[in-house]
C-alpha cells in the first residue's frame, strides 16, 4: 500500500466527519471540515453558529480562517477543503476569494448548497461531491431527528 493510497479523499473526509461529530456533541448542526496541503491537515473546523451566536461561524469559515493563519496568507492555493456537507452560498463565496484549489464534499444540500444555487467558484477550483455521502447525511439526519424529538 502506497502513501498516496492511505491519504485519499475517503481518509480526509473521515477526518472532517470527526469534526462534524464534535459539532453534534455540542448541539451544533453537525458539519465538519478539514483543509489539507501536501497530504497534511493544516486546519480543522466545525459549525459553531450556536456557540458563538454567529450565523457566519460555519465549519468551512472556521477552517478557512485557521488555514490562512497557518499559511500566513489569505490564499489557499494548492489546498483541498474536505467538508461533510456541500458548501452554502456564503461559504462558497469565501472559498472563491481564498482561491482554494479543490473542494471535496460529502452530502449534497439541494436547498441551500452552492451547486443548485449556481454560486460561482474560482475558475481554477475543482469540486467533487459524494465522498462518504451516506455517512455524512446520516449524521445530519440523526441530529435533526434528535432536535425534533427534544422540542
mmCIF file of C-alpha atoms in Angstrom, residues 27-149:
data_model
loop_
_atom_site.group_PDB
_atom_site.id
_atom_site.type_symbol
_atom_site.label_atom_id
_atom_site.label_comp_id
_atom_site.label_asym_id
_atom_site.label_seq_id
_atom_site.Cartn_x
_atom_site.Cartn_y
_atom_site.Cartn_z
ATOM 1 C CA UNK A 27 -25.601 20.627 19.844
ATOM 2 C CA UNK A 28 -24.424 22.301 16.646
ATOM 3 C CA UNK A 29 -25.568 21.273 13.168
ATOM 4 C CA UNK A 30 -23.029 18.515 12.504
ATOM 5 C CA UNK A 31 -20.897 19.823 9.689
ATOM 6 C CA UNK A 32 -17.136 19.399 9.834
ATOM 7 C CA UNK A 33 -14.257 20.452 7.641
ATOM 8 C CA UNK A 34 -10.526 19.983 7.244
ATOM 9 C CA UNK A 35 -8.124 21.734 4.893
ATOM 10 C CA UNK A 36 -5.211 19.765 3.505
ATOM 11 C CA UNK A 37 -2.000 20.688 1.718
ATOM 12 C CA UNK A 38 0.574 18.081 0.648
ATOM 13 C CA UNK A 39 -1.379 15.310 2.428
ATOM 14 C CA UNK A 40 -1.185 17.214 5.720
ATOM 15 C CA UNK A 41 -4.172 18.611 7.598
ATOM 16 C CA UNK A 42 -3.407 22.265 8.304
ATOM 17 C CA UNK A 43 -6.848 23.352 9.550
ATOM 18 C CA UNK A 44 -9.964 21.917 11.121
ATOM 19 C CA UNK A 45 -13.369 23.370 11.770
ATOM 20 C CA UNK A 46 -16.911 22.535 12.704
ATOM 21 C CA UNK A 47 -20.099 24.532 12.964
ATOM 22 C CA UNK A 48 -20.084 26.995 15.848
ATOM 23 C CA UNK A 49 -23.107 29.125 14.942
ATOM 24 C CA UNK A 50 -24.956 28.398 18.194
ATOM 25 C CA UNK A 51 -21.897 28.526 20.440
ATOM 26 C CA UNK A 52 -20.695 31.847 19.015
ATOM 27 C CA UNK A 53 -24.195 33.187 18.258
ATOM 28 C CA UNK A 54 -22.846 33.948 14.784
ATOM 29 C CA UNK A 55 -24.555 32.920 11.551
ATOM 30 C CA UNK A 56 -21.213 33.059 9.725
ATOM 31 C CA UNK A 57 -19.493 30.515 12.012
ATOM 32 C CA UNK A 58 -19.864 27.613 9.581
ATOM 33 C CA UNK A 59 -17.330 24.779 9.549
ATOM 34 C CA UNK A 60 -15.817 25.979 6.282
ATOM 35 C CA UNK A 61 -15.371 29.534 7.588
ATOM 36 C CA UNK A 62 -13.629 28.241 10.710
ATOM 37 C CA UNK A 63 -11.327 26.085 8.590
ATOM 38 C CA UNK A 64 -10.566 28.866 6.079
ATOM 39 C CA UNK A 65 -9.508 31.210 8.879
ATOM 40 C CA UNK A 66 -7.375 28.545 10.555
ATOM 41 C CA UNK A 67 -5.696 27.618 7.245
ATOM 42 C CA UNK A 68 -4.948 31.244 6.374
ATOM 43 C CA UNK A 69 -3.423 31.724 9.825
ATOM 44 C CA UNK A 70 -1.347 28.550 9.423
ATOM 45 C CA UNK A 71 -0.093 29.579 5.973
ATOM 46 C CA UNK A 72 0.386 33.235 6.884
ATOM 47 C CA UNK A 73 -1.646 34.421 3.910
ATOM 48 C CA UNK A 74 -5.208 34.643 2.652
ATOM 49 C CA UNK A 75 -4.879 32.443 -0.427
ATOM 50 C CA UNK A 76 -5.359 28.686 -0.151
ATOM 51 C CA UNK A 77 -3.767 27.705 -3.452
ATOM 52 C CA UNK A 78 -2.717 24.032 -3.561
ATOM 53 C CA UNK A 79 -5.121 23.305 -0.684
ATOM 54 C CA UNK A 80 -8.132 20.999 -0.602
ATOM 55 C CA UNK A 81 -11.169 21.527 1.610
ATOM 56 C CA UNK A 82 -12.950 18.390 2.790
ATOM 57 C CA UNK A 83 -16.384 19.227 4.167
ATOM 58 C CA UNK A 84 -19.185 16.893 5.178
ATOM 59 C CA UNK A 85 -21.942 18.978 3.545
ATOM 60 C CA UNK A 86 -21.944 20.825 0.231
ATOM 61 C CA UNK A 87 -20.948 24.441 0.954
ATOM 62 C CA UNK A 88 -23.655 27.086 1.133
ATOM 63 C CA UNK A 89 -23.545 30.272 -0.914
ATOM 64 C CA UNK A 90 -21.748 32.223 1.828
ATOM 65 C CA UNK A 91 -19.033 29.601 2.271
ATOM 66 C CA UNK A 92 -18.661 29.145 -1.490
ATOM 67 C CA UNK A 93 -18.132 32.906 -1.782
ATOM 68 C CA UNK A 94 -15.396 32.816 0.860
ATOM 69 C CA UNK A 95 -13.840 29.810 -0.861
ATOM 70 C CA UNK A 96 -13.923 31.732 -4.141
ATOM 71 C CA UNK A 97 -11.930 34.586 -2.592
ATOM 72 C CA UNK A 98 -9.496 32.161 -0.943
ATOM 73 C CA UNK A 99 -8.697 30.676 -4.372
ATOM 74 C CA UNK A 100 -8.774 27.183 -2.875
ATOM 75 C CA UNK A 101 -7.693 24.573 -5.397
ATOM 76 C CA UNK A 102 -10.213 21.841 -4.635
ATOM 77 C CA UNK A 103 -13.404 21.281 -2.647
ATOM 78 C CA UNK A 104 -14.495 17.756 -1.734
ATOM 79 C CA UNK A 105 -17.854 17.405 -0.001
ATOM 80 C CA UNK A 106 -19.906 14.560 1.402
ATOM 81 C CA UNK A 107 -23.683 15.079 1.337
ATOM 82 C CA UNK A 108 -25.481 17.322 -1.152
ATOM 83 C CA UNK A 109 -27.550 20.239 0.099
ATOM 84 C CA UNK A 110 -30.128 20.589 -2.674
ATOM 85 C CA UNK A 111 -31.886 23.504 -0.934
ATOM 86 C CA UNK A 112 -29.031 25.706 0.262
ATOM 87 C CA UNK A 113 -25.980 24.271 -1.486
ATOM 88 C CA UNK A 114 -23.811 26.214 -3.893
ATOM 89 C CA UNK A 115 -24.428 23.876 -6.837
ATOM 90 C CA UNK A 116 -28.210 24.305 -7.194
ATOM 91 C CA UNK A 117 -27.861 27.999 -6.349
ATOM 92 C CA UNK A 118 -25.269 28.217 -9.143
ATOM 93 C CA UNK A 119 -22.757 30.043 -6.940
ATOM 94 C CA UNK A 120 -19.573 30.719 -8.863
ATOM 95 C CA UNK A 121 -16.372 29.176 -7.601
ATOM 96 C CA UNK A 122 -12.913 30.377 -8.565
ATOM 97 C CA UNK A 123 -12.219 29.281 -12.172
ATOM 98 C CA UNK A 124 -9.272 27.134 -11.013
ATOM 99 C CA UNK A 125 -11.209 25.441 -8.185
ATOM 100 C CA UNK A 126 -12.192 21.822 -8.772
ATOM 101 C CA UNK A 127 -15.181 20.364 -6.916
ATOM 102 C CA UNK A 128 -16.056 16.765 -6.145
ATOM 103 C CA UNK A 129 -19.090 15.540 -4.245
ATOM 104 C CA UNK A 130 -20.496 12.388 -2.776
ATOM 105 C CA UNK A 131 -17.479 11.231 -0.733
ATOM 106 C CA UNK A 132 -18.925 9.294 2.241
ATOM 107 C CA UNK A 133 -22.254 10.904 1.361
ATOM 108 C CA UNK A 134 -24.295 8.260 3.163
ATOM 109 C CA UNK A 135 -22.349 8.593 6.412
ATOM 110 C CA UNK A 136 -22.327 12.393 6.364
ATOM 111 C CA UNK A 137 -26.022 12.512 5.501
ATOM 112 C CA UNK A 138 -26.907 10.006 8.232
ATOM 113 C CA UNK A 139 -25.226 12.155 10.883
ATOM 114 C CA UNK A 140 -27.240 15.191 9.772
ATOM 115 C CA UNK A 141 -30.481 13.181 9.756
ATOM 116 C CA UNK A 142 -29.776 11.838 13.261
ATOM 117 C CA UNK A 143 -29.175 15.364 14.503
ATOM 118 C CA UNK A 144 -32.435 16.758 13.126
ATOM 119 C CA UNK A 145 -34.461 13.765 14.372
ATOM 120 C CA UNK A 146 -32.960 14.308 17.830
ATOM 121 C CA UNK A 147 -33.739 18.060 17.693
ATOM 122 C CA UNK A 148 -37.359 17.424 16.657
ATOM 123 C CA UNK A 149 -37.805 14.900 19.482
#
